[in-house]
PDB file of C-alpha atoms in Angstrom:
ATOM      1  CA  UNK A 222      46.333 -77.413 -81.208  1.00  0.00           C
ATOM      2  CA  UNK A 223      48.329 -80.223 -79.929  1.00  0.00           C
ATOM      3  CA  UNK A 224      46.886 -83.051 -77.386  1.00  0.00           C
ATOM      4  CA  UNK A 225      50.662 -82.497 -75.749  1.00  0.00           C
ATOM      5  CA  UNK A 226      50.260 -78.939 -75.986  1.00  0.00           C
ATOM      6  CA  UNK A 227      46.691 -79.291 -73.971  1.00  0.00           C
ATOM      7  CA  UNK A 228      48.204 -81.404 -71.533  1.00  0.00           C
ATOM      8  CA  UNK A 229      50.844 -79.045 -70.713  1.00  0.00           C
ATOM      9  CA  UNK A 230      48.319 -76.024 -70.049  1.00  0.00           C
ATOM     10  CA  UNK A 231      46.531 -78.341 -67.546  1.00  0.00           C
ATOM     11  CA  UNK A 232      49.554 -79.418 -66.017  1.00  0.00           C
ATOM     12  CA  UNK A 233      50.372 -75.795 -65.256  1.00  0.00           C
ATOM     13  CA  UNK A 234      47.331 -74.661 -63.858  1.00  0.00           C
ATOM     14  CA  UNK A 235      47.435 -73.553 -60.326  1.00  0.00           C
ATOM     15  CA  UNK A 236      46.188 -75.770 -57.745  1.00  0.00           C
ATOM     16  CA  UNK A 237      45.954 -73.265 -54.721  1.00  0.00           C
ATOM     17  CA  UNK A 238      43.080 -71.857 -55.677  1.00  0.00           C
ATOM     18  CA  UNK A 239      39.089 -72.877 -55.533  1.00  0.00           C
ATOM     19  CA  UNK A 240      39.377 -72.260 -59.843  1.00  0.00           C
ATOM     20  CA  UNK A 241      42.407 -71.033 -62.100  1.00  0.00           C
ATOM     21  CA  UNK A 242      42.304 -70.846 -66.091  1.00  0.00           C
ATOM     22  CA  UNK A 243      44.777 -70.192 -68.808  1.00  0.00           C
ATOM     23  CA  UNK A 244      43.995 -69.031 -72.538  1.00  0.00           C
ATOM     24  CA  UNK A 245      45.299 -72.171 -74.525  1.00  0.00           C
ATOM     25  CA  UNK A 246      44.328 -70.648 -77.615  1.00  0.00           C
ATOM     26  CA  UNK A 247      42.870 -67.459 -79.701  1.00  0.00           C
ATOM     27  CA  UNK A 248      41.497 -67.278 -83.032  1.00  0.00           C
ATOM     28  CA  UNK A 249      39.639 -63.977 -82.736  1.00  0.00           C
ATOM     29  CA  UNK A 250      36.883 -63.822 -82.209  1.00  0.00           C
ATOM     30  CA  UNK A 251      36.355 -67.128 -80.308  1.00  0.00           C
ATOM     31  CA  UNK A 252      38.908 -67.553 -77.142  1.00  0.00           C
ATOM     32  CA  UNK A 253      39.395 -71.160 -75.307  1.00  0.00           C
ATOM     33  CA  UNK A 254      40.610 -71.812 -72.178  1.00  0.00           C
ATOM     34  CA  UNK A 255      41.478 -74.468 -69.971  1.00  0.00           C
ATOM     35  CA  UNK A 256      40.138 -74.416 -66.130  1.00  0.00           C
ATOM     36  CA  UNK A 257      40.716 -76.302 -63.077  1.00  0.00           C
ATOM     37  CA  UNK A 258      37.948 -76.401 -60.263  1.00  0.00           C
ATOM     38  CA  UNK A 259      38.390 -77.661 -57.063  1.00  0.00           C
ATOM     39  CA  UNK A 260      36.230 -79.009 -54.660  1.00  0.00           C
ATOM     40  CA  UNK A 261      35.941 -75.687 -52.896  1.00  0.00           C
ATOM     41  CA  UNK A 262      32.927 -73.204 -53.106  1.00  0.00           C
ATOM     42  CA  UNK A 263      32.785 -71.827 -56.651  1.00  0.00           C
ATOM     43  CA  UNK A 264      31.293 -68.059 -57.597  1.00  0.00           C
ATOM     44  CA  UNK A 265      28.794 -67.943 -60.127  1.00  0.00           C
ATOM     45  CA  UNK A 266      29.124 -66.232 -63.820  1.00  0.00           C
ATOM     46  CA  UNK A 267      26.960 -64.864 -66.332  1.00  0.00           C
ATOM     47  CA  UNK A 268      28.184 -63.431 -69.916  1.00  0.00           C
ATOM     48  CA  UNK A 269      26.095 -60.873 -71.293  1.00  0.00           C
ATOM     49  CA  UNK A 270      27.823 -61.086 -75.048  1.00  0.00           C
ATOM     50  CA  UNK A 271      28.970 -64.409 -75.322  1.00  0.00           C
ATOM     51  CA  UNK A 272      27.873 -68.251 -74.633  1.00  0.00           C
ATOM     52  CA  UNK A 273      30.106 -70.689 -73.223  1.00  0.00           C
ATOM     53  CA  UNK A 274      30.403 -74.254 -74.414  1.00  0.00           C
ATOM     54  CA  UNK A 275      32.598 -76.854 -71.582  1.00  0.00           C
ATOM     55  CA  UNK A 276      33.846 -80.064 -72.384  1.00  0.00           C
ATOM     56  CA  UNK A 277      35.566 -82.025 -69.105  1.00  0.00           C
ATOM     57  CA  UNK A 278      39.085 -82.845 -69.747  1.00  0.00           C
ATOM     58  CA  UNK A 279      38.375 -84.983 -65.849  1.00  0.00           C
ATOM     59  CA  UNK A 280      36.411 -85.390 -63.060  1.00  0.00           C
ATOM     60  CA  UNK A 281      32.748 -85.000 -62.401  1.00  0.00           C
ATOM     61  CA  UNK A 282      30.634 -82.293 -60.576  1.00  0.00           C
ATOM     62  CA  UNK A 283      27.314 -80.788 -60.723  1.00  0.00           C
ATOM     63  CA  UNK A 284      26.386 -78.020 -63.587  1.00  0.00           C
ATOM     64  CA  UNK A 285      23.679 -75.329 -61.913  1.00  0.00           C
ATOM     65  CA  UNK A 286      22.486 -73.183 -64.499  1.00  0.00           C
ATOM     66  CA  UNK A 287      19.639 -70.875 -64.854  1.00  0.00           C
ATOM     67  CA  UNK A 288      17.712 -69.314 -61.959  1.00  0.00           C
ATOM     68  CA  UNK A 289      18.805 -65.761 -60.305  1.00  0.00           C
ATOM     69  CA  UNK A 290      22.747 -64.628 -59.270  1.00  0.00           C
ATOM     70  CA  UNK A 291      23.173 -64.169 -55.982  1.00  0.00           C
ATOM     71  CA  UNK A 292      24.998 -60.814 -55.021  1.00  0.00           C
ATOM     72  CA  UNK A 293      25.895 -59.937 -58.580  1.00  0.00           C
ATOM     73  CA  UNK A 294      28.849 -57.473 -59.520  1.00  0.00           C
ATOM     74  CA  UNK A 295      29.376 -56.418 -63.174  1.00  0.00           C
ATOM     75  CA  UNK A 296      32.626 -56.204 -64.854  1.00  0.00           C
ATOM     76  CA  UNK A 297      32.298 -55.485 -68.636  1.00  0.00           C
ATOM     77  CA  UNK A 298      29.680 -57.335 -70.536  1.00  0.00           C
ATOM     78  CA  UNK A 299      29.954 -60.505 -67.396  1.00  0.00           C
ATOM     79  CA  UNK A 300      28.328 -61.163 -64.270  1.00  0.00           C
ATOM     80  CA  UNK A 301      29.955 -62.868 -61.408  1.00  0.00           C
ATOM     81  CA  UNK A 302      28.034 -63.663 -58.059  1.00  0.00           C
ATOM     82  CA  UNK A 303      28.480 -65.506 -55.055  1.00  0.00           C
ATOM     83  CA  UNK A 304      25.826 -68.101 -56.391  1.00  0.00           C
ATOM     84  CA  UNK A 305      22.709 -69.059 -58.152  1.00  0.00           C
ATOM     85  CA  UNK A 306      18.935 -68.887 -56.335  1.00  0.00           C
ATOM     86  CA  UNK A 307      16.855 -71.655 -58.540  1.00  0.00           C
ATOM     87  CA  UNK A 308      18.217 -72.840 -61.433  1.00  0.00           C
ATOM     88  CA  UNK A 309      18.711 -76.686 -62.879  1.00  0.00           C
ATOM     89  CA  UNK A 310      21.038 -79.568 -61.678  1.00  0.00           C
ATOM     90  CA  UNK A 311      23.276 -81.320 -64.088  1.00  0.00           C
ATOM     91  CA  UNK A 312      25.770 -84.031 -63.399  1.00  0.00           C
ATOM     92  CA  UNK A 313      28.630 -83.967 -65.729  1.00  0.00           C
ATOM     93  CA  UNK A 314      31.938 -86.075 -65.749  1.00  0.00           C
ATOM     94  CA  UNK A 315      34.923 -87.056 -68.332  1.00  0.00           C
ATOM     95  CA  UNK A 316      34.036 -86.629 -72.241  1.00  0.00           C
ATOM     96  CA  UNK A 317      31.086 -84.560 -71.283  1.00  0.00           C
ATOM     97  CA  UNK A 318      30.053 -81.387 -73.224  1.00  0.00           C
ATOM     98  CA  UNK A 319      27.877 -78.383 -72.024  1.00  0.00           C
ATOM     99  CA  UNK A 320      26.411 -75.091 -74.047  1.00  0.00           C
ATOM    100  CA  UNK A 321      25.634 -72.510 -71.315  1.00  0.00           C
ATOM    101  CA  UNK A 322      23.617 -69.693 -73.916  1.00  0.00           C
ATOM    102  CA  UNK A 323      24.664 -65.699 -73.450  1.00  0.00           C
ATOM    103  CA  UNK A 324      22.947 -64.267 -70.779  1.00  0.00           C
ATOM    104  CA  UNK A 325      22.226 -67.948 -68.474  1.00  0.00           C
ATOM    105  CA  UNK A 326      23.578 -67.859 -65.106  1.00  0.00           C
ATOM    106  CA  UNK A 327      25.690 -70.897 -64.352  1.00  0.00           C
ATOM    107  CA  UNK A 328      28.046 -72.214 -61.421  1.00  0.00           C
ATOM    108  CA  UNK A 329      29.820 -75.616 -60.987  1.00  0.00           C
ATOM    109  CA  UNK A 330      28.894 -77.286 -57.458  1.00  0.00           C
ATOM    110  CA  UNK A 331      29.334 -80.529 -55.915  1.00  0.00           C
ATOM    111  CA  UNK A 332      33.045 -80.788 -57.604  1.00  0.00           C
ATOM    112  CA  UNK A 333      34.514 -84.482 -56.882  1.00  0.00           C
ATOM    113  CA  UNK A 334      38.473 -83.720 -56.813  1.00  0.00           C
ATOM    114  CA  UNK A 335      39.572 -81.731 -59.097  1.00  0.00           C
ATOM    115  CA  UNK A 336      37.517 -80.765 -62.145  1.00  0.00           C
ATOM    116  CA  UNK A 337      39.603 -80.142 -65.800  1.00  0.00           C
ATOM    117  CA  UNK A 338      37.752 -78.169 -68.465  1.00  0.00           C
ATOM    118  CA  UNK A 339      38.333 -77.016 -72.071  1.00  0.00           C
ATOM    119  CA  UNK A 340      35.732 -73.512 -72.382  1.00  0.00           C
ATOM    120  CA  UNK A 341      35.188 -72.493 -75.346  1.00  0.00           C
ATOM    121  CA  UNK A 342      33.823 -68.623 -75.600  1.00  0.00           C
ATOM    122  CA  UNK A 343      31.347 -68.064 -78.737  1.00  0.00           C
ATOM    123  CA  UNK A 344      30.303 -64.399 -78.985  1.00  0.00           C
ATOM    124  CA  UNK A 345      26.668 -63.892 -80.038  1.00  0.00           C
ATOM    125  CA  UNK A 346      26.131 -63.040 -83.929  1.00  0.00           C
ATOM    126  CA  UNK A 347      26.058 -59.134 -84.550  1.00  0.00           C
ATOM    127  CA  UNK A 348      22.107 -58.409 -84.731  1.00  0.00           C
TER     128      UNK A 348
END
């Protein structure tokens, strides 16, 4: 995958909305996307099947992972809520790269602009 071809995905992300993503690429069974956050309140996720690993294409917020989802509503094997009760504060910025594990709440907060991610979906190993 191309560093002109990323750049181009990012480029045409929506930036209306508090997040938008775009599959980038697929090589089945692992999926990557690229995501823009904005500084606006963010819901929280949690994936049952699969973990999720970030690296930030730009910007800088705060990671909150772990704790309890807030208001949770299922669709498939994920989790989304309106946010996370506990959990653990991580700042993260440019070149950064972040493993949320299967099954680990997690929510971006305190976003500085406009966050840019590559996630990278890893579905667990058959047991």
């Amino acid at each position: 995958f191309k560093a002109a071809d990323l750049a181009s995905a990012v480029a045409a992300l929506p930036s209306d909305r508090p997040s938008s993503s775009v599959r980038v690429f697929t090589l089945a069974p692992y999926n990557v996307n690229v995501e823009r956050r904005l500084a606006r309140p963010q819901g929280a996720s949690l994936h049952e099947a699969q973990a999720e690993l970030f690296h930030v294409l730009d910007g800088s917020a705060t990671l909150l992972t772990g704790g309890t989802l807030v208001a949770p509503t299922r669709t498939g094997t994920n989790l989304a809520g309106t946010g996370i009760e506990g959990g653990v504060r991580q700042a993260i910025a440019k070149g950064d790269f972040m493993m949320v594990p299967s099954g680990v709440p997690h929510q971006f907060v305190d976003i500085q602009g406009s966050l840019q991610l590559m996630a990278i979906y890893l579905p667990n190993a058959p047991q």
